[in-house]
mmCIF file of C-alpha atoms and ligand atoms in Angstrom:
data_model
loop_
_atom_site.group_PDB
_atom_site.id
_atom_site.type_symbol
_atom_site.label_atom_id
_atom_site.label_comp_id
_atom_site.label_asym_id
_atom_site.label_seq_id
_atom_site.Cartn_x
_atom_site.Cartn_y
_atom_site.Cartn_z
ATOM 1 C CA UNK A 1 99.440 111.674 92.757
ATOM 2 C CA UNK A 2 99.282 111.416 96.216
ATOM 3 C CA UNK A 3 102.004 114.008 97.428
ATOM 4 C CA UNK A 4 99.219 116.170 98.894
ATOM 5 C CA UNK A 5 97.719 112.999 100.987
ATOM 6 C CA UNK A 6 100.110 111.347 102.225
ATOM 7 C CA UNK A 7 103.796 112.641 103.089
ATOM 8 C CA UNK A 8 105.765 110.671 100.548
ATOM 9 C CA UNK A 9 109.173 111.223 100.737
ATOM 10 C CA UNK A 10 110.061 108.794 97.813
ATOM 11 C CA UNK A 11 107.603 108.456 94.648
ATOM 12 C CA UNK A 12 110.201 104.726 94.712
ATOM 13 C CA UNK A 13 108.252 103.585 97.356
ATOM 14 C CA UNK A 14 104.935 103.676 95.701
ATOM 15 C CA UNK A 15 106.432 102.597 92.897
ATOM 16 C CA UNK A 16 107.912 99.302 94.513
ATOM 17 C CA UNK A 17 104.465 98.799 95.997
ATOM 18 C CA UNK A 18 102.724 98.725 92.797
ATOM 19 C CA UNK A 19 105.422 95.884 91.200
ATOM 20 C CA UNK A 20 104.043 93.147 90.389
ATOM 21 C CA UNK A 21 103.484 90.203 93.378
ATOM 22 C CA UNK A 22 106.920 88.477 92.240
ATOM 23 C CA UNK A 23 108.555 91.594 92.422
ATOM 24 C CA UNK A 24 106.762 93.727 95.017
ATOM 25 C CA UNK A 25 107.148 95.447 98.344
ATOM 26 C CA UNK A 26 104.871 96.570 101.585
ATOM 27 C CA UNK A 27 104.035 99.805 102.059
ATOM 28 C CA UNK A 28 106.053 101.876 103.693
ATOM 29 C CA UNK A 29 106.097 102.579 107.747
ATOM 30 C CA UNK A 30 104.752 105.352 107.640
ATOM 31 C CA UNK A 31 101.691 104.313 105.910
ATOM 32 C CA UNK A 32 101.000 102.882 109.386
ATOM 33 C CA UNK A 33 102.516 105.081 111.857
ATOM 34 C CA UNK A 34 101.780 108.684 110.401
ATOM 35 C CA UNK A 35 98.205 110.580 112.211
ATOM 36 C CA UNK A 36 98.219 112.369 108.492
ATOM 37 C CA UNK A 37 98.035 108.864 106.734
ATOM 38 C CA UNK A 38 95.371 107.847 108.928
ATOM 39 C CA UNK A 39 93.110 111.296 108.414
ATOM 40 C CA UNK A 40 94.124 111.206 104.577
ATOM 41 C CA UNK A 41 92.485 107.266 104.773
ATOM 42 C CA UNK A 42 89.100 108.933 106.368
ATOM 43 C CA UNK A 43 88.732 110.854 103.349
ATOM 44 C CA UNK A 44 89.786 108.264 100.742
ATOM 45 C CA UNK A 45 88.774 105.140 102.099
ATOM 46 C CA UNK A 46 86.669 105.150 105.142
ATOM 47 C CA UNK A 47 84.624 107.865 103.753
ATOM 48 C CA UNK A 48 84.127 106.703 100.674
ATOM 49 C CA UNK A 49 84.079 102.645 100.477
ATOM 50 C CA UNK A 50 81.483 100.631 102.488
ATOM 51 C CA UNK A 51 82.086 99.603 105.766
ATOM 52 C CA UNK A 52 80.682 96.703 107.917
ATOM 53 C CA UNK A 53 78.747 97.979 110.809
ATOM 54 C CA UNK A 54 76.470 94.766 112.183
ATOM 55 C CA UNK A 55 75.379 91.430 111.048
ATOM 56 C CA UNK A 56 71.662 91.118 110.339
ATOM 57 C CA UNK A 57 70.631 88.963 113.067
ATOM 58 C CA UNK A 58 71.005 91.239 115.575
ATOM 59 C CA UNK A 59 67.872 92.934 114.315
ATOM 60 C CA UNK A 60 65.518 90.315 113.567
ATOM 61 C CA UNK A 61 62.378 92.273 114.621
ATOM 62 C CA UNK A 62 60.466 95.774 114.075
ATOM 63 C CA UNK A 63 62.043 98.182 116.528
ATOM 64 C CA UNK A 64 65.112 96.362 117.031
ATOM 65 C CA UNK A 65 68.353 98.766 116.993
ATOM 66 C CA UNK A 66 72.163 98.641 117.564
ATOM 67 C CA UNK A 67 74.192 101.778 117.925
ATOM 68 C CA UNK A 68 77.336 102.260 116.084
ATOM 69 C CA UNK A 69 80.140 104.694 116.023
ATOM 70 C CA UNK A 70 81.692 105.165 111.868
ATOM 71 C CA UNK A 71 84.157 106.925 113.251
ATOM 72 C CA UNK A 72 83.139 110.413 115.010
ATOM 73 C CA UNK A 73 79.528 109.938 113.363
ATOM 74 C CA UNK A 74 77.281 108.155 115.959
ATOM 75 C CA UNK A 75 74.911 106.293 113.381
ATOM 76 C CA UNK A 76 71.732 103.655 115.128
ATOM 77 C CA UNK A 77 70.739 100.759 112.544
ATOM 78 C CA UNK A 78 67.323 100.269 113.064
ATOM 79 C CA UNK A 79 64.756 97.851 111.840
ATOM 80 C CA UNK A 80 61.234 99.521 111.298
ATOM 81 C CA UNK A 81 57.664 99.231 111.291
ATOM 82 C CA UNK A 82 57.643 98.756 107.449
ATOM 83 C CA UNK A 83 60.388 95.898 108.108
ATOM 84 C CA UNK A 84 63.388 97.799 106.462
ATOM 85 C CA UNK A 85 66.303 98.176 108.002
ATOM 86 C CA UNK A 86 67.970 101.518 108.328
ATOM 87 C CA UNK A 87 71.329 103.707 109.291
ATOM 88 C CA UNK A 88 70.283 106.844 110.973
ATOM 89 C CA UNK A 89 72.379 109.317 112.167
ATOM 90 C CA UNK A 90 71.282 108.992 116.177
ATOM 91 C CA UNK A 91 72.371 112.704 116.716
ATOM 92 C CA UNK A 92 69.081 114.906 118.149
ATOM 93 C CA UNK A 93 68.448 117.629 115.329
ATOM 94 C CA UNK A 94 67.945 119.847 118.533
ATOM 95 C CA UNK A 95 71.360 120.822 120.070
ATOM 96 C CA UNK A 96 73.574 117.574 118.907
ATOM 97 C CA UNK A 97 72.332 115.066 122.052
ATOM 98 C CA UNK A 98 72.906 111.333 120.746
ATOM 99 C CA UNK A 99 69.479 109.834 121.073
ATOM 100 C CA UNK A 100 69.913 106.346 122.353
ATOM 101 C CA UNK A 101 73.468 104.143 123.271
ATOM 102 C CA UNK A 102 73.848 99.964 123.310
ATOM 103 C CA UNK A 103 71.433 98.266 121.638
ATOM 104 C CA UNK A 104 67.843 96.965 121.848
ATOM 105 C CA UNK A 105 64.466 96.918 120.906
ATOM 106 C CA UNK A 106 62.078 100.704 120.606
ATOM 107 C CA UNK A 107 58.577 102.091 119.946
ATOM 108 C CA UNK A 108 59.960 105.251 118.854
ATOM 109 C CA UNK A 109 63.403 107.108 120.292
ATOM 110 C CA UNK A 110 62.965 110.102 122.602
ATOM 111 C CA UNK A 111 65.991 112.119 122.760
ATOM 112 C CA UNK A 112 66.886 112.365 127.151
ATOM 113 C CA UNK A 113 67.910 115.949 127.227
ATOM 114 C CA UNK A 114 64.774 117.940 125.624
ATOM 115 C CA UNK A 115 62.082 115.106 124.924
ATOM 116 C CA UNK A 116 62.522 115.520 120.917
ATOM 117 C CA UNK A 117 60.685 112.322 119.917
ATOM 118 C CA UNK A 118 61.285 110.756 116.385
ATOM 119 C CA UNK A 119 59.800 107.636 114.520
ATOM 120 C CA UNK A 120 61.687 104.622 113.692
ATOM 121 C CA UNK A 121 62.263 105.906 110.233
ATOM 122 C CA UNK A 122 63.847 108.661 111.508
ATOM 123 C CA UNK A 123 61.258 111.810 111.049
ATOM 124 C CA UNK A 124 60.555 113.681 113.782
ATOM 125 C CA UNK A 125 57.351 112.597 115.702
ATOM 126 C CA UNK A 126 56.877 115.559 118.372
ATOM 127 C CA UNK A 127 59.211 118.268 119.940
ATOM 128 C CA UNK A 128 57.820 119.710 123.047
ATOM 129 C CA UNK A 129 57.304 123.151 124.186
ATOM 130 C CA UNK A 130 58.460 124.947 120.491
ATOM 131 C CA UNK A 131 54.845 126.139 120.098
ATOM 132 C CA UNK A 132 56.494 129.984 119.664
ATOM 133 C CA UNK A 133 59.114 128.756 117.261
ATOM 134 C CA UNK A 134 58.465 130.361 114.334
ATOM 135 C CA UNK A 135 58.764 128.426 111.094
ATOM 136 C CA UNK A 136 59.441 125.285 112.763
ATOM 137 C CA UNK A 137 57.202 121.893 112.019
ATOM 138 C CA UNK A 138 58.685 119.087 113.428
ATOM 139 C CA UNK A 139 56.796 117.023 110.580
ATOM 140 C CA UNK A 140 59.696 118.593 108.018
ATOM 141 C CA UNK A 141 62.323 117.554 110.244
ATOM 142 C CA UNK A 142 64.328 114.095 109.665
ATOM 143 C CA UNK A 143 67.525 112.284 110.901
ATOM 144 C CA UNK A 144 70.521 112.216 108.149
ATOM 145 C CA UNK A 145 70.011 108.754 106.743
ATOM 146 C CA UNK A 146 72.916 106.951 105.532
ATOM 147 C CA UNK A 147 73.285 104.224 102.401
ATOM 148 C CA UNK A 148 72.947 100.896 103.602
ATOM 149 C CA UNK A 149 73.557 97.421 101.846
ATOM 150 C CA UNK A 150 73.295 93.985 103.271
ATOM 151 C CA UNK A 151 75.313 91.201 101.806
ATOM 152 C CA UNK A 152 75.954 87.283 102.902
ATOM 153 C CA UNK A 153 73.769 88.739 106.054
ATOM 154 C CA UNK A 154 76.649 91.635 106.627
ATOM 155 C CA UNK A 155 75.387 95.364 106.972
ATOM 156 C CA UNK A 156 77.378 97.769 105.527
ATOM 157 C CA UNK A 157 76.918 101.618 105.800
ATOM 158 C CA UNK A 158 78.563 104.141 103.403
ATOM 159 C CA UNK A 159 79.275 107.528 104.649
ATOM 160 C CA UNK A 160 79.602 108.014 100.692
ATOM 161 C CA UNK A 161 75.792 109.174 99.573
ATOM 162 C CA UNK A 162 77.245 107.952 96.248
ATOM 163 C CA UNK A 163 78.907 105.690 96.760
ATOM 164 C CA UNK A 164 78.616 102.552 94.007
ATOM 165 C CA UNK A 165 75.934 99.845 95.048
ATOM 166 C CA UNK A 166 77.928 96.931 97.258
ATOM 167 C CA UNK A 167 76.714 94.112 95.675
ATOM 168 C CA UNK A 168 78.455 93.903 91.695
ATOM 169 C CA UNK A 169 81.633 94.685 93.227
ATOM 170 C CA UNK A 170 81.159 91.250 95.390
ATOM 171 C CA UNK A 171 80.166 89.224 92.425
ATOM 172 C CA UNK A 172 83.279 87.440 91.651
ATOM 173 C CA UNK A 173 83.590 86.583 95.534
ATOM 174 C CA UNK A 174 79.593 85.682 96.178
ATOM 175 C CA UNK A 175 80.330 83.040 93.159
ATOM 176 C CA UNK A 176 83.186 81.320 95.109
ATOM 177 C CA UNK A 177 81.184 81.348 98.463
ATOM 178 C CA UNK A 178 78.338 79.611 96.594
ATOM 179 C CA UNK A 179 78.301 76.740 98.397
ATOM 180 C CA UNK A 180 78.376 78.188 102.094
ATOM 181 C CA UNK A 181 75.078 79.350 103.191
ATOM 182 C CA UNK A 182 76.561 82.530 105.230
ATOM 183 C CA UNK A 183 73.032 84.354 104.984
ATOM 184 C CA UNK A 184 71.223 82.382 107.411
ATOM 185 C CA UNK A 185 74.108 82.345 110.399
ATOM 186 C CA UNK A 186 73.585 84.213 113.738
ATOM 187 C CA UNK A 187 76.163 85.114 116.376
ATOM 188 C CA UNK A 188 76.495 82.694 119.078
ATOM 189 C CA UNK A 189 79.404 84.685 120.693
ATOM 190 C CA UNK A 190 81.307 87.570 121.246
ATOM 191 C CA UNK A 191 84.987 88.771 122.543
ATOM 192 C CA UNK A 192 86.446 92.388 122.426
ATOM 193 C CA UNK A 193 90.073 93.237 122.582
ATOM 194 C CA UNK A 194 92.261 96.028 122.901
ATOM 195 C CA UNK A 195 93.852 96.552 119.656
ATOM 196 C CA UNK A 196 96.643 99.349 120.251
ATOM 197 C CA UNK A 197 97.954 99.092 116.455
ATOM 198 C CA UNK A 198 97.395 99.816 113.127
ATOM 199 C CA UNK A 199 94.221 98.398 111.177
ATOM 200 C CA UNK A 200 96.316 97.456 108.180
ATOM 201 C CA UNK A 201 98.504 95.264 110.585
ATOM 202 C CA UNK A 202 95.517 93.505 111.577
ATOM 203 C CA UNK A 203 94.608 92.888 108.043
ATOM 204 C CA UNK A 204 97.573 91.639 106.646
ATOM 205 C CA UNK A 205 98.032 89.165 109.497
ATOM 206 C CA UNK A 206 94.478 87.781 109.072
ATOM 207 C CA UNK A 207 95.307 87.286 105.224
ATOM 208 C CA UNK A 208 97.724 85.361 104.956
ATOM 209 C CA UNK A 209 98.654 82.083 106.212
ATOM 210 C CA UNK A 210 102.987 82.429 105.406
ATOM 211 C CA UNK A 211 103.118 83.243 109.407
ATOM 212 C CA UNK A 212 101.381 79.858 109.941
ATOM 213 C CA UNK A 213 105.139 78.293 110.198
ATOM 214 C CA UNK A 214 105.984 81.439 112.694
ATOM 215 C CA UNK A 215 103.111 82.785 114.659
ATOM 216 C CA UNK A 216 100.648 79.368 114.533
ATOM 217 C CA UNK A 217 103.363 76.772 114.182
ATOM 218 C CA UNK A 218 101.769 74.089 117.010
ATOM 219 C CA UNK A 219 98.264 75.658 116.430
ATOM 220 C CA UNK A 220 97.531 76.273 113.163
ATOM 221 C CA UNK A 221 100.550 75.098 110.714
ATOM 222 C CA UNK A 222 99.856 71.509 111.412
ATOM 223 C CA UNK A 223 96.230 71.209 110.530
ATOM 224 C CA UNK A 224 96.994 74.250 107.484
ATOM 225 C CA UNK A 225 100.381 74.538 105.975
ATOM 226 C CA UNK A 226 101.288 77.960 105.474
ATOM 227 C CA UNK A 227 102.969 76.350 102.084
ATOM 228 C CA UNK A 228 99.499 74.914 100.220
ATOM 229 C CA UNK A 229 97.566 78.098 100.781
ATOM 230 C CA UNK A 230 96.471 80.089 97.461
ATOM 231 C CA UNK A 231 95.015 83.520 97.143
ATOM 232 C CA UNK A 232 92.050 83.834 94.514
ATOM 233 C CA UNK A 233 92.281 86.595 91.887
ATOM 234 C CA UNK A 234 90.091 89.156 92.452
ATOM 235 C CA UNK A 235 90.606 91.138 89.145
ATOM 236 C CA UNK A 236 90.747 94.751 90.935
ATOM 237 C CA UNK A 237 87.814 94.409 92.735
ATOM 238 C CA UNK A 238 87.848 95.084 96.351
ATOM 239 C CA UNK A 239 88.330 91.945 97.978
ATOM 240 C CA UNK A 240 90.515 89.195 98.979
ATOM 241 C CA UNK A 241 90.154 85.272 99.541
ATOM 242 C CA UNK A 242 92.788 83.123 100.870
ATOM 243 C CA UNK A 243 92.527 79.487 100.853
ATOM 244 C CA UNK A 244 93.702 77.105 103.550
ATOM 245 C CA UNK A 245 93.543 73.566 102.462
ATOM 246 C CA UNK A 246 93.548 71.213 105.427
ATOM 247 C CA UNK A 247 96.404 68.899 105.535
ATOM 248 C CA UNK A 248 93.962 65.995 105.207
ATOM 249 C CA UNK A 249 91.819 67.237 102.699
ATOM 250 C CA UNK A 250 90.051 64.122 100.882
ATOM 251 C CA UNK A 251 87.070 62.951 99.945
ATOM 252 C CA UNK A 252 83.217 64.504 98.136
ATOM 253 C CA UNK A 253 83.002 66.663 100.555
ATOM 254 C CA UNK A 254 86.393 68.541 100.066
ATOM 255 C CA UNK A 255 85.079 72.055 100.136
ATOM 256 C CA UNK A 256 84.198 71.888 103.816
ATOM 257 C CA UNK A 257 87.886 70.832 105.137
ATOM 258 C CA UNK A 258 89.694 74.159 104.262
ATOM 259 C CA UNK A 259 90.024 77.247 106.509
ATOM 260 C CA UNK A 260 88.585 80.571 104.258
ATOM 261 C CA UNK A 261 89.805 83.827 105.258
ATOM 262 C CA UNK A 262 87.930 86.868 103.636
ATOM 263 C CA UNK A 263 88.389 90.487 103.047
ATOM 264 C CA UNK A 264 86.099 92.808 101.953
ATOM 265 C CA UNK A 265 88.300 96.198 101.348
ATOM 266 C CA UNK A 266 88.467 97.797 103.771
ATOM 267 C CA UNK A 267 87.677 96.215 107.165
ATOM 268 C CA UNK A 268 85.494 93.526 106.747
ATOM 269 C CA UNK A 269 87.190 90.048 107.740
ATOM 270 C CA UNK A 270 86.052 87.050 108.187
ATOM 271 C CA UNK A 271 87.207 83.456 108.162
ATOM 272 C CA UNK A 272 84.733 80.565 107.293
ATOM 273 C CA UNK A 273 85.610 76.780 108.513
ATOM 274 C CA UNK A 274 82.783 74.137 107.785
ATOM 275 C CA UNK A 275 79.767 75.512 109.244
ATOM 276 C CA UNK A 276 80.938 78.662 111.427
ATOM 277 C CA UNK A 277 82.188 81.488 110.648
ATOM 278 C CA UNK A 278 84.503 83.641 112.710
ATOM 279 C CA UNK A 279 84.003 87.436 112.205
ATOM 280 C CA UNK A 280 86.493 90.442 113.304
ATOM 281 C CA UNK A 281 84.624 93.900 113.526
ATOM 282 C CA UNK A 282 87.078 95.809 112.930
ATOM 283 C CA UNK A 283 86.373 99.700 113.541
ATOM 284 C CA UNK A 284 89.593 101.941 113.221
ATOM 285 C CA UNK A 285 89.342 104.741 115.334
ATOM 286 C CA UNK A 286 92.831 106.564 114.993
ATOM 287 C CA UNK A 287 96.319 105.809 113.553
ATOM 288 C CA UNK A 288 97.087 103.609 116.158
ATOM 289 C CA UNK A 289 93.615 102.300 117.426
ATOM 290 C CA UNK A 290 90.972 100.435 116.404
ATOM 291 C CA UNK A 291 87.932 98.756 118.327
ATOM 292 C CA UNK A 292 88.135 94.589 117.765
ATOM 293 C CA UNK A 293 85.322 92.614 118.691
ATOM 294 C CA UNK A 294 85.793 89.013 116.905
ATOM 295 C CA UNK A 295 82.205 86.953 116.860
ATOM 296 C CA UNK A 296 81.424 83.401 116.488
ATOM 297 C CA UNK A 297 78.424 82.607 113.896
ATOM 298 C CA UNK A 298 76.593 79.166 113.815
ATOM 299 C CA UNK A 299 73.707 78.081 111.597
ATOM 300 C CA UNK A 300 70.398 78.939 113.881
ATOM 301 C CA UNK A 301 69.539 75.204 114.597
ATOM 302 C CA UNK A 302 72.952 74.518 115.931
ATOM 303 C CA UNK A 303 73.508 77.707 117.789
ATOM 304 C CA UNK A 304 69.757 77.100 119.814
ATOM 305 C CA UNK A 305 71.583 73.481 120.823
ATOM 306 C CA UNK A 306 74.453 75.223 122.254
ATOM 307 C CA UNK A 307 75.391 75.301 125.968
ATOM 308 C CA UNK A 308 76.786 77.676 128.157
ATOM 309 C CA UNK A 309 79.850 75.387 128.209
ATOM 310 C CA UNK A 310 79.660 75.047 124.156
ATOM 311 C CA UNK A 311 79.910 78.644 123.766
ATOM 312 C CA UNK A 312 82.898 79.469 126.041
ATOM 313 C CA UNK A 313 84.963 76.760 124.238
ATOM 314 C CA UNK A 314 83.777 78.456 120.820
ATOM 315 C CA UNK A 315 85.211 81.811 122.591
ATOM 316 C CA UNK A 316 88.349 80.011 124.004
ATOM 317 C CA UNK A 317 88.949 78.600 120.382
ATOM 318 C CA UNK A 318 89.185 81.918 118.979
ATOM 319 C CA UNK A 319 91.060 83.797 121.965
ATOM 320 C CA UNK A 320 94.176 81.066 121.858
ATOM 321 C CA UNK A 321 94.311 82.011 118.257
ATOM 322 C CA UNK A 322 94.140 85.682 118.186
ATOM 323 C CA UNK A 323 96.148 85.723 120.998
ATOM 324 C CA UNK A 324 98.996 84.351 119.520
ATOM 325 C CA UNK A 325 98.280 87.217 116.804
ATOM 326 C CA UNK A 326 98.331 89.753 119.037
ATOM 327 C CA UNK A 327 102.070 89.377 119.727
ATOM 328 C CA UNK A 328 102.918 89.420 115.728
ATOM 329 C CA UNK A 329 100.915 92.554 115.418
ATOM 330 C CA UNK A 330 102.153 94.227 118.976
ATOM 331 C CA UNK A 331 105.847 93.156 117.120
ATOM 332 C CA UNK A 332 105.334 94.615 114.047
ATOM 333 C CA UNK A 333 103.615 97.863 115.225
ATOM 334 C CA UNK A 334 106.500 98.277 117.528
ATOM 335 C CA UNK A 335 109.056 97.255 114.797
ATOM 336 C CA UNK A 336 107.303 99.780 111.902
ATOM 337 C CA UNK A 337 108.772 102.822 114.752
ATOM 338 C CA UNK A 338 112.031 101.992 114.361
ATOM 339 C CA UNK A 339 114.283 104.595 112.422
ATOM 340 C CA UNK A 340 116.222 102.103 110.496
ATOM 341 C CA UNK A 341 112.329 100.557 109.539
ATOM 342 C CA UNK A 342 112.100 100.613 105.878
ATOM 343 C CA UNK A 343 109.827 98.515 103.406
ATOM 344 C CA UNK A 344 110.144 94.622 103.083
ATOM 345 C CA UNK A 345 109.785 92.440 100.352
ATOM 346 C CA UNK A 346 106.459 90.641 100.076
ATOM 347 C CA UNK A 347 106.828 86.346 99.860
ATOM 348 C CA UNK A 348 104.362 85.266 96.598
ATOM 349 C CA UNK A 349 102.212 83.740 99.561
ATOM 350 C CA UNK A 350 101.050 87.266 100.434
ATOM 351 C CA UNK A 351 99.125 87.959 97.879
ATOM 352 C CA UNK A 352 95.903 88.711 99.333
ATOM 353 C CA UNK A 353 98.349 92.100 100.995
ATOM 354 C CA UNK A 354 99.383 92.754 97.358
ATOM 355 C CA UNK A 355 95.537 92.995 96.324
ATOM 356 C CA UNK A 356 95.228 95.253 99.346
ATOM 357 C CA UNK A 357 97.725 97.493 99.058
ATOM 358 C CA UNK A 358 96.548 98.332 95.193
ATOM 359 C CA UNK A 359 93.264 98.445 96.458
ATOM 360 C CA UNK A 360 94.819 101.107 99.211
ATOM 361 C CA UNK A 361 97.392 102.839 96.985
ATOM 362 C CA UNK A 362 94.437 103.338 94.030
ATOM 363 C CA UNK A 363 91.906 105.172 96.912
ATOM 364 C CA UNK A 364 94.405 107.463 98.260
ATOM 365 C CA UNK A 365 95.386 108.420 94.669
ATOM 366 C CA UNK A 366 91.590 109.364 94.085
ATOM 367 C CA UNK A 367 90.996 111.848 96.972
ATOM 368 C CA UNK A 368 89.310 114.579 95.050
ATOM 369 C CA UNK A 369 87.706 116.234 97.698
ATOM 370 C CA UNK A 370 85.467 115.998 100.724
ATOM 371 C CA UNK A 371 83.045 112.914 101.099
ATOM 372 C CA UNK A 372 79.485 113.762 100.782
ATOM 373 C CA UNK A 373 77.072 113.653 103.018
ATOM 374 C CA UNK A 374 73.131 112.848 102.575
HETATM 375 S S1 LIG B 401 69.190 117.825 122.304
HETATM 376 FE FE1 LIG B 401 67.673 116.379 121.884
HETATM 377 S S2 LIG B 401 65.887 117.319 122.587
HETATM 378 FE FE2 LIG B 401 67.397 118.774 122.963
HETATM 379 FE FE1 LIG B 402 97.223 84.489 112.595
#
C-alpha cells in the first residue's frame, strides 16, 4: 500500500486509522507535518479529486473572470460570449507569461509581455509580428482547458482530465440540503487570514462540534451543544455533514434552527445557518500553508438591503469565531511537532474526521501514477 507515498514507519498506524469509529484513531503526525505527505497528497488527492475554486456569482456576466492559483497552475475562470463558464489555464502559450491577475470583467485577454491576444474561450485570436514563423497559425493554438463542474452554485475545477463527473458523488448530500436554496446565494463579504498550519487541521476543527465545550464554550456551546450534534452517513462517498441542533430547537420550522457544517472531500467547507451560509476557501499551498479566505453568502434580495454597517457585523460575526479557532489549530499544529506526539483516540462525536480520514487513507492508497493533464 502506501509505503512508497507516504513514509510509514508502522503499517499499525494505518491500521488503527481504518478501525471502526468506536474503536478508531487520527492519523498520525506526520500525516500533517511531513513536506513528502503533502507532495504525495498533490498527486493523490489534489490532483485527482475536485476542488472548489469560486462561487458562481462572481461571474454573473459574459467576460467576467477571476484568477485562481490550483496550486503552482495559474488557472482564470471565465464566463464567455456563448454564456459558459470556463477554467483556462491563464499561462501565455508564448514563453509562460500569466495573462491577466485579480479579477474582472474582459473583451478578450492580451498577454502584457508580447501582445499574444486570445478569445474568451481560450483560442488564440492574434500573435503579432510571427509573420516568418514557419508552421505557426495562431488559429490552431488554444489555452489548456481544465474540467469544470458547478454544484449548489460552487465551481469546482479538476486538474484530473478524468476525473469522475462531481455531481452523483454529491447525491446523497444534495438530498439532505433539499430544503436550503444554496444555488441562488451571492457573497456579501469577505475576510482572508493567515493560516500557517496544516489543511487537515483546519478541516477537522470545522467538522466537528466536540471542541464546542473547549474552544467555543461562551460562544458557540451555549446556543449548540457539542453533546446533541450527529454526523450523517455518507456511505463512502466523499463528503461529510455534521449537524448542530440549536439548544432551542422547536417548532414547523425546525430545519432552519440548526448550525450545518459541510465537507466536500477535500477542501470545500462550508457551514449553513438559516439563510446564510459561511464559506472557507480553503487553498493548501504547502505542508504547512494554506490560503483562507472565509465569505459570507446571503440570498440576493437580502444582501442588496445590506449596509455598510450590516456587512462588517456579518464579518465581525465570523472573525470572533474563527478566531477563537485559530488558537486550537495554532495548538495543535504546534503540538503534532512534538517528539513524544503520537496518534489520539477519536471521541464517537468525530465522526465526520473518521469519514475523512478513509476518504484520505483510500486516495493515497490509489496513487498509480502521475495526474493527467488535458
Ligand atoms: S509571453 Fe505572452 S506574448 Fe510573449
Ligand atoms: Fe470551531
Amino acid at each position: 500500500m502506501a509505503e512508497t507515498l507516504v513514509p510509514v514507519r508502522d503499517q499499525e498506524v494505518w491500521r488503527r486509522v481504518r478501525e471502526p469509529l468506536e474503536r478508531a484513531w487520527t492519523l498520525p503526525p506526520d500525516a500533517y507535518t511531513d513536506p513528502a505527505v503533502f507532495r504525495a497528497e498533490v498527486r493523490g488527492i489534489f490532483g485527482a479529486d475536485w476542488l472548489c475554486v469560486a462561487r458562481q456569482d462572481q461571474l454573473p456576466e459574459a467576460g467576467d473572470y477571476v484568477c485562481v492559483d490550483v496550486l503552482d497552475q495559474p488557472i482564470v475562470l471565465v464566463r464567455g460570449g456563448d454564456g459558459a463558464l470556463r477554467a483556462l489555464s491563464r499561462v501565455c502559450l508564448h514563453r509562460a507569461m500569466p495573462l491577466v491577475e485579480g479579477s474582472g470583467n474582459a473583451r478578450r485577454f492580451v498577454c502584457p509581455y508580447h501582445n499574444w491576444t486570445y478569445e474568451l474561450d481560450g483560442s488564440l485570436r492574434s500573435a503579432p509580428m510571427m509573420e516568418g514563423a514557419a508552421q505557426f497559425e495562431p488559429h490552431d493554438c488554444r489555452l489548456p482547458e481544465l474540467p469544470l463542474a458547478v454544484w449548489q452554485g460552487f465551481v469546482f475545477v479538476s486538474l484530473n482530465a478524468d476525473a469522475l463527473p462531481l455531481a452523483p458523488r454529491l447525491s446523497g448530500l444534495t438530498a439532505l440540503l433539499g430544503h436550503y436554496d444554496l444555488q441562488s446565494l451571492a457573497i456579501v463579504a469577505s475576510n482572508d487570514f493567515d493560516s500557517p498550519w496544516n489543511w487537515k487541521i483546519l478541516v477537522e476543527n470545522f467538522m466537528e462540534a466536540y471542541h464546542h465545550i473547549g474552544t467555543h464554550r461562551t460562544s458557540l456551546e451555549p446556543a449548540f451543544p457539542a453533546r446533541d450534534s450527529t454526523v450523517e452517513d455518507n456511505a463512502g462517498a466523499p463528503w461529510a455533514l455534521l449537524q448542530m441542533p440549536a439548544r432551542d430547537t422547536a417548532g414547523p420550522d425546525e430545519a432552519r434552527h440548526e448550525l450545518l457544517a459541510v465537507c466536500v472531500f477535500p477542501t470545500l467547507l462550508f457551514a449553513v445557518s438559516g439563510s446564510s451560509v459561511f464559506w472557507y476557501q480553503v487553498e493548501p499551498t504547502s505542508h504547512d500553508r494554506m490560503r483562507l479566505r472565509i465569505h459570507v453568502l446571503l440570498p440576493p434580495g437580502i444582501r442588496d438591503a445590506l449596509s455598510d454597517g450590516d456587512r462588517a457585523a456579518l464579518v465581525q460575526q465570523v472573525c470572533m469565531v474563527h478566531e477563537e479557532d485559530i488558537q486550537a489549530n495554532l495548538g495543535t499544529w504546534r503540538g503534532l511537532h512534538g517528539p513524544l506526539t503520537r496518534q489520539g483516540r477519536l471521541s464517537p462525536f468525530e465522526k465526520a474526521i473518521w469519514q475523512i480520514n478513509q476518504l484520505w487513507l483510500e486516495r493515497m492508497e490509489a496513487i498509480g501514477g502521475e495526474p493527467s493533464w488535458p
